[in-house]
PDB file of C-alpha atoms in Angstrom:
ATOM      1  CA  UNK T   1      75.394  73.900  80.088  1.00 94.00           C
ATOM      2  CA  UNK T   2      77.759  76.884  80.276  1.00 96.00           C
ATOM      3  CA  UNK T   3      81.276  77.248  78.934  1.00 96.00           C
ATOM      4  CA  UNK T   4      83.732  80.138  79.087  1.00 97.00           C
ATOM      5  CA  UNK T   5      85.918  81.094  76.157  1.00 97.00           C
ATOM      6  CA  UNK T   6      89.031  83.229  76.714  1.00 98.00           C
ATOM      7  CA  UNK T   7      90.656  85.321  73.985  1.00 98.00           C
ATOM      8  CA  UNK T   8      94.211  86.648  73.850  1.00 98.00           C
ATOM      9  CA  UNK T   9      96.504  88.894  71.792  1.00 97.00           C
ATOM     10  CA  UNK T  10      95.221  89.854  68.320  1.00 95.00           C
ATOM     11  CA  UNK T  11      92.073  87.753  68.757  1.00 96.00           C
ATOM     12  CA  UNK T  12      91.117  89.670  71.916  1.00 96.00           C
ATOM     13  CA  UNK T  13      91.835  92.961  70.114  1.00 94.00           C
ATOM     14  CA  UNK T  14      89.791  91.996  67.055  1.00 94.00           C
ATOM     15  CA  UNK T  15      86.814  90.799  69.136  1.00 94.00           C
ATOM     16  CA  UNK T  16      87.241  93.717  71.566  1.00 95.00           C
ATOM     17  CA  UNK T  17      86.632  91.442  74.563  1.00 97.00           C
ATOM     18  CA  UNK T  18      88.703  89.041  76.626  1.00 97.00           C
ATOM     19  CA  UNK T  19      86.073  86.366  77.221  1.00 97.00           C
ATOM     20  CA  UNK T  20      82.603  85.057  76.427  1.00 96.00           C
ATOM     21  CA  UNK T  21      80.204  82.919  78.402  1.00 97.00           C
ATOM     22  CA  UNK T  22      78.107  80.679  76.147  1.00 94.00           C
ATOM     23  CA  UNK T  23      75.071  78.573  76.989  1.00 93.00           C
ATOM     24  CA  UNK T  24      75.269  75.442  74.846  1.00 91.00           C
ATOM     25  CA  UNK T  25      73.497  72.099  74.600  1.00 87.00           C
ATOM     26  CA  UNK T  26      74.748  69.069  76.543  1.00 84.00           C
ATOM     27  CA  UNK T  27      76.924  66.259  75.142  1.00 83.00           C
ATOM     28  CA  UNK T  28      79.021  68.280  72.739  1.00 92.00           C
ATOM     29  CA  UNK T  29      82.448  67.385  71.482  1.00 95.00           C
ATOM     30  CA  UNK T  30      85.062  70.013  70.612  1.00 96.00           C
ATOM     31  CA  UNK T  31      84.387  69.547  66.890  1.00 95.00           C
ATOM     32  CA  UNK T  32      80.688  70.334  67.547  1.00 95.00           C
ATOM     33  CA  UNK T  33      81.633  73.372  69.612  1.00 95.00           C
ATOM     34  CA  UNK T  34      83.645  74.670  66.651  1.00 95.00           C
ATOM     35  CA  UNK T  35      80.588  74.493  64.405  1.00 94.00           C
ATOM     36  CA  UNK T  36      78.470  76.194  67.079  1.00 94.00           C
ATOM     37  CA  UNK T  37      80.957  79.069  67.324  1.00 94.00           C
ATOM     38  CA  UNK T  38      81.293  79.498  63.551  1.00 95.00           C
ATOM     39  CA  UNK T  39      77.517  79.735  63.375  1.00 94.00           C
ATOM     40  CA  UNK T  40      77.572  82.447  66.054  1.00 92.00           C
ATOM     41  CA  UNK T  41      80.313  84.490  64.364  1.00 92.00           C
ATOM     42  CA  UNK T  42      82.018  83.703  61.069  1.00 93.00           C
ATOM     43  CA  UNK T  43      85.251  85.159  62.485  1.00 95.00           C
ATOM     44  CA  UNK T  44      85.703  81.781  64.218  1.00 96.00           C
ATOM     45  CA  UNK T  45      86.134  80.064  60.846  1.00 96.00           C
ATOM     46  CA  UNK T  46      89.257  82.215  60.385  1.00 96.00           C
ATOM     47  CA  UNK T  47      90.463  81.183  63.844  1.00 96.00           C
ATOM     48  CA  UNK T  48      89.838  77.463  63.321  1.00 97.00           C
ATOM     49  CA  UNK T  49      91.585  77.432  59.943  1.00 96.00           C
ATOM     50  CA  UNK T  50      94.723  79.110  61.322  1.00 96.00           C
ATOM     51  CA  UNK T  51      97.269  76.363  62.110  1.00 95.00           C
ATOM     52  CA  UNK T  52      99.314  78.645  64.361  1.00 95.00           C
ATOM     53  CA  UNK T  53      96.481  78.975  66.895  1.00 97.00           C
ATOM     54  CA  UNK T  54      96.275  76.496  69.781  1.00 97.00           C
ATOM     55  CA  UNK T  55      93.219  75.490  71.790  1.00 98.00           C
ATOM     56  CA  UNK T  56      93.229  74.540  75.468  1.00 98.00           C
ATOM     57  CA  UNK T  57      90.433  73.046  77.543  1.00 97.00           C
ATOM     58  CA  UNK T  58      90.935  73.707  81.254  1.00 97.00           C
ATOM     59  CA  UNK T  59      94.625  74.540  80.598  1.00 97.00           C
ATOM     60  CA  UNK T  60      95.324  71.326  78.673  1.00 97.00           C
ATOM     61  CA  UNK T  61      96.054  71.517  74.945  1.00 97.00           C
ATOM     62  CA  UNK T  62      93.412  69.845  72.788  1.00 97.00           C
ATOM     63  CA  UNK T  63      94.964  67.057  70.749  1.00 95.00           C
ATOM     64  CA  UNK T  64      91.795  65.221  69.770  1.00 95.00           C
ATOM     65  CA  UNK T  65      88.742  67.064  68.456  1.00 94.00           C
ATOM     66  CA  UNK T  66      86.509  64.282  69.749  1.00 95.00           C
ATOM     67  CA  UNK T  67      87.144  65.405  73.329  1.00 96.00           C
ATOM     68  CA  UNK T  68      83.935  65.929  75.340  1.00 95.00           C
ATOM     69  CA  UNK T  69      83.002  69.428  76.431  1.00 96.00           C
ATOM     70  CA  UNK T  70      81.292  69.499  79.828  1.00 95.00           C
ATOM     71  CA  UNK T  71      79.536  72.104  81.949  1.00 95.00           C
ATOM     72  CA  UNK T  72      81.935  74.696  83.375  1.00 96.00           C
ATOM     73  CA  UNK T  73      84.739  74.038  80.893  1.00 97.00           C
ATOM     74  CA  UNK T  74      87.065  76.871  79.938  1.00 97.00           C
ATOM     75  CA  UNK T  75      88.331  77.049  76.360  1.00 98.00           C
ATOM     76  CA  UNK T  76      91.459  79.157  75.809  1.00 98.00           C
ATOM     77  CA  UNK T  77      92.207  80.319  72.263  1.00 98.00           C
ATOM     78  CA  UNK T  78      95.916  81.090  71.964  1.00 98.00           C
ATOM     79  CA  UNK T  79      97.811  82.740  69.100  1.00 97.00           C
ATOM     80  CA  UNK T  80     101.603  82.075  69.027  1.00 97.00           C
ATOM     81  CA  UNK T  81     103.140  83.290  72.287  1.00 97.00           C
ATOM     82  CA  UNK T  82     105.647  86.157  72.461  1.00 96.00           C
ATOM     83  CA  UNK T  83     106.735  86.506  76.081  1.00 95.00           C
ATOM     84  CA  UNK T  84     110.213  86.820  77.543  1.00 94.00           C
TER      85      UNK T  84
ATOM     86  CA  UNK E   1     109.973  79.748  92.908  1.00 96.00           C
ATOM     87  CA  UNK E   2     107.833  80.995  90.062  1.00 98.00           C
ATOM     88  CA  UNK E   3     106.146  84.374  90.026  1.00 98.00           C
ATOM     89  CA  UNK E   4     104.035  86.375  87.581  1.00 98.00           C
ATOM     90  CA  UNK E   5     103.726  89.974  88.723  1.00 98.00           C
ATOM     91  CA  UNK E   6     102.644  93.416  87.532  1.00 97.00           C
ATOM     92  CA  UNK E   7     105.277  95.044  89.762  1.00 97.00           C
ATOM     93  CA  UNK E   8     109.009  95.601  89.363  1.00 97.00           C
ATOM     94  CA  UNK E   9     111.212  93.291  91.443  1.00 96.00           C
ATOM     95  CA  UNK E  10     114.482  93.539  93.371  1.00 96.00           C
ATOM     96  CA  UNK E  11     117.453  91.513  92.115  1.00 97.00           C
ATOM     97  CA  UNK E  12     118.955  91.486  95.635  1.00 96.00           C
ATOM     98  CA  UNK E  13     115.788  89.967  97.114  1.00 96.00           C
ATOM     99  CA  UNK E  14     115.734  87.231  94.484  1.00 97.00           C
ATOM    100  CA  UNK E  15     119.437  86.509  94.970  1.00 96.00           C
ATOM    101  CA  UNK E  16     118.927  86.116  98.711  1.00 96.00           C
ATOM    102  CA  UNK E  17     116.344  83.403  97.941  1.00 96.00           C
ATOM    103  CA  UNK E  18     118.823  81.237  96.076  1.00 96.00           C
ATOM    104  CA  UNK E  19     121.999  81.680  98.176  1.00 95.00           C
ATOM    105  CA  UNK E  20     123.303  78.358  99.494  1.00 96.00           C
ATOM    106  CA  UNK E  21     126.627  76.801 100.409  1.00 97.00           C
ATOM    107  CA  UNK E  22     125.779  74.006  97.980  1.00 96.00           C
ATOM    108  CA  UNK E  23     126.066  76.414  95.031  1.00 97.00           C
ATOM    109  CA  UNK E  24     129.293  76.671  93.077  1.00 98.00           C
ATOM    110  CA  UNK E  25     127.607  78.641  90.287  1.00 98.00           C
ATOM    111  CA  UNK E  26     124.633  80.921  89.828  1.00 98.00           C
ATOM    112  CA  UNK E  27     123.540  82.061  86.359  1.00 98.00           C
ATOM    113  CA  UNK E  28     121.188  84.935  85.678  1.00 98.00           C
ATOM    114  CA  UNK E  29     119.212  85.927  82.602  1.00 98.00           C
ATOM    115  CA  UNK E  30     117.474  89.292  82.751  1.00 98.00           C
ATOM    116  CA  UNK E  31     115.327  90.368  79.789  1.00 97.00           C
ATOM    117  CA  UNK E  32     114.631  94.115  79.516  1.00 96.00           C
ATOM    118  CA  UNK E  33     112.625  96.425  77.235  1.00 94.00           C
ATOM    119  CA  UNK E  34     114.764  97.659  74.360  1.00 89.00           C
ATOM    120  CA  UNK E  35     114.223 100.214  71.621  1.00 84.00           C
ATOM    121  CA  UNK E  36     112.712  98.688  68.541  1.00 74.00           C
ATOM    122  CA  UNK E  37     115.703  98.564  66.191  1.00 58.00           C
ATOM    123  CA  UNK E  38     113.543  97.481  63.285  1.00 59.00           C
ATOM    124  CA  UNK E  39     111.372 100.558  63.284  1.00 67.00           C
ATOM    125  CA  UNK E  40     113.411 103.731  62.798  1.00 66.00           C
ATOM    126  CA  UNK E  41     110.379 105.974  62.254  1.00 73.00           C
ATOM    127  CA  UNK E  42     108.850 105.446  65.673  1.00 76.00           C
ATOM    128  CA  UNK E  43     110.317 105.272  69.149  1.00 78.00           C
ATOM    129  CA  UNK E  44     109.000 102.649  71.501  1.00 84.00           C
ATOM    130  CA  UNK E  45     107.884 104.034  74.882  1.00 87.00           C
ATOM    131  CA  UNK E  46     106.933 100.832  76.620  1.00 92.00           C
ATOM    132  CA  UNK E  47     105.633  97.357  76.066  1.00 93.00           C
ATOM    133  CA  UNK E  48     102.453  95.780  77.354  1.00 94.00           C
ATOM    134  CA  UNK E  49     102.467  92.147  78.367  1.00 97.00           C
ATOM    135  CA  UNK E  50      99.320  90.069  78.475  1.00 97.00           C
ATOM    136  CA  UNK E  51      99.148  86.647  80.117  1.00 98.00           C
ATOM    137  CA  UNK E  52      96.838  83.644  80.543  1.00 98.00           C
ATOM    138  CA  UNK E  53      97.981  83.327  84.134  1.00 98.00           C
ATOM    139  CA  UNK E  54      96.727  79.900  85.221  1.00 97.00           C
ATOM    140  CA  UNK E  55      98.084  78.283  82.064  1.00 98.00           C
ATOM    141  CA  UNK E  56     101.373  80.244  82.120  1.00 98.00           C
ATOM    142  CA  UNK E  57     102.040  79.165  85.729  1.00 98.00           C
ATOM    143  CA  UNK E  58     101.451  75.549  84.762  1.00 98.00           C
ATOM    144  CA  UNK E  59     103.772  75.862  81.742  1.00 98.00           C
ATOM    145  CA  UNK E  60     106.523  77.629  83.717  1.00 98.00           C
ATOM    146  CA  UNK E  61     106.336  74.967  86.426  1.00 98.00           C
ATOM    147  CA  UNK E  62     106.792  72.258  83.806  1.00 97.00           C
ATOM    148  CA  UNK E  63     109.780  74.044  82.200  1.00 97.00           C
ATOM    149  CA  UNK E  64     111.368  74.617  85.631  1.00 98.00           C
ATOM    150  CA  UNK E  65     110.883  70.971  86.667  1.00 97.00           C
ATOM    151  CA  UNK E  66     112.436  69.752  83.393  1.00 96.00           C
ATOM    152  CA  UNK E  67     115.476  71.991  83.893  1.00 97.00           C
ATOM    153  CA  UNK E  68     115.983  70.961  87.528  1.00 98.00           C
ATOM    154  CA  UNK E  69     115.703  67.293  86.586  1.00 96.00           C
ATOM    155  CA  UNK E  70     117.933  67.433  83.492  1.00 96.00           C
ATOM    156  CA  UNK E  71     120.756  69.516  84.998  1.00 97.00           C
ATOM    157  CA  UNK E  72     120.326  68.467  88.621  1.00 97.00           C
ATOM    158  CA  UNK E  73     120.017  72.081  89.752  1.00 98.00           C
ATOM    159  CA  UNK E  74     120.088  73.188  93.364  1.00 98.00           C
ATOM    160  CA  UNK E  75     117.400  75.773  92.685  1.00 98.00           C
ATOM    161  CA  UNK E  76     115.702  77.821  89.989  1.00 98.00           C
ATOM    162  CA  UNK E  77     113.734  81.083  90.098  1.00 98.00           C
ATOM    163  CA  UNK E  78     111.585  82.400  87.247  1.00 98.00           C
ATOM    164  CA  UNK E  79     109.854  85.799  87.450  1.00 98.00           C
ATOM    165  CA  UNK E  80     107.833  87.276  84.562  1.00 98.00           C
ATOM    166  CA  UNK E  81     106.209  90.686  84.592  1.00 98.00           C
ATOM    167  CA  UNK E  82     102.862  91.576  82.996  1.00 98.00           C
ATOM    168  CA  UNK E  83     101.125  94.881  82.247  1.00 97.00           C
ATOM    169  CA  UNK E  84     102.857  98.062  81.088  1.00 95.00           C
ATOM    170  CA  UNK E  85     106.668  97.976  81.267  1.00 96.00           C
ATOM    171  CA  UNK E  86     108.687 101.063  80.302  1.00 93.00           C
ATOM    172  CA  UNK E  87     111.813 101.245  78.132  1.00 91.00           C
ATOM    173  CA  UNK E  88     114.812  99.794  79.970  1.00 93.00           C
ATOM    174  CA  UNK E  89     112.764  98.082  82.683  1.00 96.00           C
ATOM    175  CA  UNK E  90     112.889  94.395  83.577  1.00 97.00           C
ATOM    176  CA  UNK E  91     110.582  91.906  81.817  1.00 97.00           C
ATOM    177  CA  UNK E  92     111.774  88.442  82.745  1.00 98.00           C
ATOM    178  CA  UNK E  93     114.275  87.056  85.243  1.00 98.00           C
ATOM    179  CA  UNK E  94     115.712  83.543  85.397  1.00 98.00           C
ATOM    180  CA  UNK E  95     118.230  82.433  88.038  1.00 98.00           C
ATOM    181  CA  UNK E  96     119.639  78.913  88.170  1.00 98.00           C
ATOM    182  CA  UNK E  97     122.036  77.493  90.744  1.00 98.00           C
ATOM    183  CA  UNK E  98     124.142  74.342  90.679  1.00 98.00           C
ATOM    184  CA  UNK E  99     127.428  72.972  92.048  1.00 98.00           C
ATOM    185  CA  UNK E 100     129.232  73.670  88.737  1.00 97.00           C
ATOM    186  CA  UNK E 101     128.898  76.398  86.078  1.00 97.00           C
ATOM    187  CA  UNK E 102     127.981  74.295  83.036  1.00 97.00           C
ATOM    188  CA  UNK E 103     124.682  73.133  84.522  1.00 98.00           C
ATOM    189  CA  UNK E 104     123.562  76.578  85.642  1.00 98.00           C
ATOM    190  CA  UNK E 105     124.480  78.221  82.298  1.00 98.00           C
ATOM    191  CA  UNK E 106     122.973  75.530  80.034  1.00 97.00           C
ATOM    192  CA  UNK E 107     119.770  75.211  82.043  1.00 98.00           C
ATOM    193  CA  UNK E 108     119.278  78.978  82.115  1.00 98.00           C
ATOM    194  CA  UNK E 109     119.496  79.182  78.318  1.00 97.00           C
ATOM    195  CA  UNK E 110     117.130  76.207  78.044  1.00 97.00           C
ATOM    196  CA  UNK E 111     114.549  77.907  80.262  1.00 98.00           C
ATOM    197  CA  UNK E 112     114.460  81.200  78.332  1.00 97.00           C
ATOM    198  CA  UNK E 113     114.323  79.362  74.984  1.00 96.00           C
ATOM    199  CA  UNK E 114     111.387  77.263  76.210  1.00 96.00           C
ATOM    200  CA  UNK E 115     109.596  80.204  77.818  1.00 97.00           C
ATOM    201  CA  UNK E 116     109.789  82.234  74.591  1.00 96.00           C
ATOM    202  CA  UNK E 117     107.796  79.675  72.617  1.00 95.00           C
ATOM    203  CA  UNK E 118     105.764  77.740  75.195  1.00 95.00           C
ATOM    204  CA  UNK E 119     104.494  80.068  77.921  1.00 98.00           C
ATOM    205  CA  UNK E 120     101.196  81.936  77.517  1.00 98.00           C
ATOM    206  CA  UNK E 121     102.430  85.550  77.360  1.00 98.00           C
ATOM    207  CA  UNK E 122     101.852  88.053  74.547  1.00 98.00           C
ATOM    208  CA  UNK E 123     103.756  91.244  73.913  1.00 95.00           C
ATOM    209  CA  UNK E 124     102.540  94.568  72.507  1.00 94.00           C
ATOM    210  CA  UNK E 125     104.784  97.547  71.650  1.00 91.00           C
ATOM    211  CA  UNK E 126     103.513 100.945  72.721  1.00 87.00           C
ATOM    212  CA  UNK E 127     104.094 103.959  70.449  1.00 86.00           C
ATOM    213  CA  UNK E 128     102.306 106.959  71.949  1.00 81.00           C
ATOM    214  CA  UNK E 129      98.687 105.864  72.337  1.00 80.00           C
ATOM    215  CA  UNK E 130      99.059 102.985  69.852  1.00 84.00           C
ATOM    216  CA  UNK E 131      99.591  99.384  70.904  1.00 87.00           C
ATOM    217  CA  UNK E 132     101.031  97.120  68.215  1.00 90.00           C
ATOM    218  CA  UNK E 133     101.070  93.363  68.513  1.00 91.00           C
ATOM    219  CA  UNK E 134     104.552  91.850  68.514  1.00 90.00           C
ATOM    220  CA  UNK E 135     104.637  88.813  66.241  1.00 87.00           C
ATOM    221  CA  UNK E 136     106.292  85.487  67.058  1.00 86.00           C
ATOM    222  CA  UNK E 137     109.834  85.134  65.701  1.00 86.00           C
ATOM    223  CA  UNK E 138     111.059  82.216  63.615  1.00 87.00           C
ATOM    224  CA  UNK E 139     114.484  82.342  65.330  1.00 87.00           C
ATOM    225  CA  UNK E 140     112.822  81.691  68.716  1.00 88.00           C
ATOM    226  CA  UNK E 141     111.221  78.535  67.338  1.00 84.00           C
ATOM    227  CA  UNK E 142     114.576  77.423  65.916  1.00 86.00           C
ATOM    228  CA  UNK E 143     116.292  78.015  69.275  1.00 85.00           C
ATOM    229  CA  UNK E 144     113.620  75.965  70.979  1.00 85.00           C
ATOM    230  CA  UNK E 145     114.044  73.063  68.566  1.00 85.00           C
ATOM    231  CA  UNK E 146     117.757  72.741  69.302  1.00 86.00           C
ATOM    232  CA  UNK E 147     116.864  71.464  72.818  1.00 89.00           C
ATOM    233  CA  UNK E 148     114.737  68.572  71.552  1.00 83.00           C
ATOM    234  CA  UNK E 149     117.529  65.990  71.634  1.00 76.00           C
ATOM    235  CA  UNK E 150     119.025  67.346  74.849  1.00 78.00           C
ATOM    236  CA  UNK E 151     115.785  66.809  76.732  1.00 73.00           C
ATOM    237  CA  UNK E 152     115.236  63.358  75.223  1.00 70.00           C
ATOM    238  CA  UNK E 153     118.538  62.042  76.659  1.00 59.00           C
TER     239      UNK E 153
END
C-alpha cells in the first residue's frame, strides 16, 4: 500500500523536500511505521524522540500509536506552529 | 468566513461582509510584519509563511466555532496570508461582531491566542537571501493556557 508523508518548517528544510510517497506492507500500525521510517533514514529517530513534534493522520492528531495505517493515508509531521 | 490566501486583502471588503444592524460592536485584530527587535545586526526584509492548508482550515474552523458558541457572536472572519509578506504588510486578520463590546473583544483575543499555538502555519524571517526559521514562543503557549478554564465553562 502507499502512504504520503508531509514535512513542514525545519524538517522540510533539513530533508530538502516537502513530501514523500512510500510503498509499505499492509496491516501496519503507526508504531510499525515509525520503525520503518527510522530504518529508511536515521533522521526519523531524531523526529520521533522530539516531544514538541506532533503527528497527524489524515488531519487528525495521533493519540494512540496502535492506530492502523491504511492505503492512501497521509501522515503530517508538524513542528511547533508559529503563525499569526 | 475563513480564508487562507497568498494575496493581500482589503479591510473595507472584509468589513462589508460583517456589517449588520444586529451588531453593537465589532473588534478587529490585524497582525503585520514588524522589524525584528531582537536582532540589531540584521534588518528583516520580509517573512515567509508556510501552511498545511487542509489541516489549518480545519483548525481555524474549530477555533471560530468555539468562539461563536462561547461568546454568542453574530459573526467572525479569519483571514491568514501565506507566502512572502513584506515588512509592514498584513499577515493575519480577525474580525468579531456581537451585540455588546465585551463579547467581541474577548473572543477576538481568544481567537488570536488559539491560532498562534494551534493552527498549522510556520514563519520564516527573510534577511537578504537567507530564510531563518522563527521558533515558537513560550509566552504564546502561556497566553493560550489562560483560556483553558474560560472554554470549559
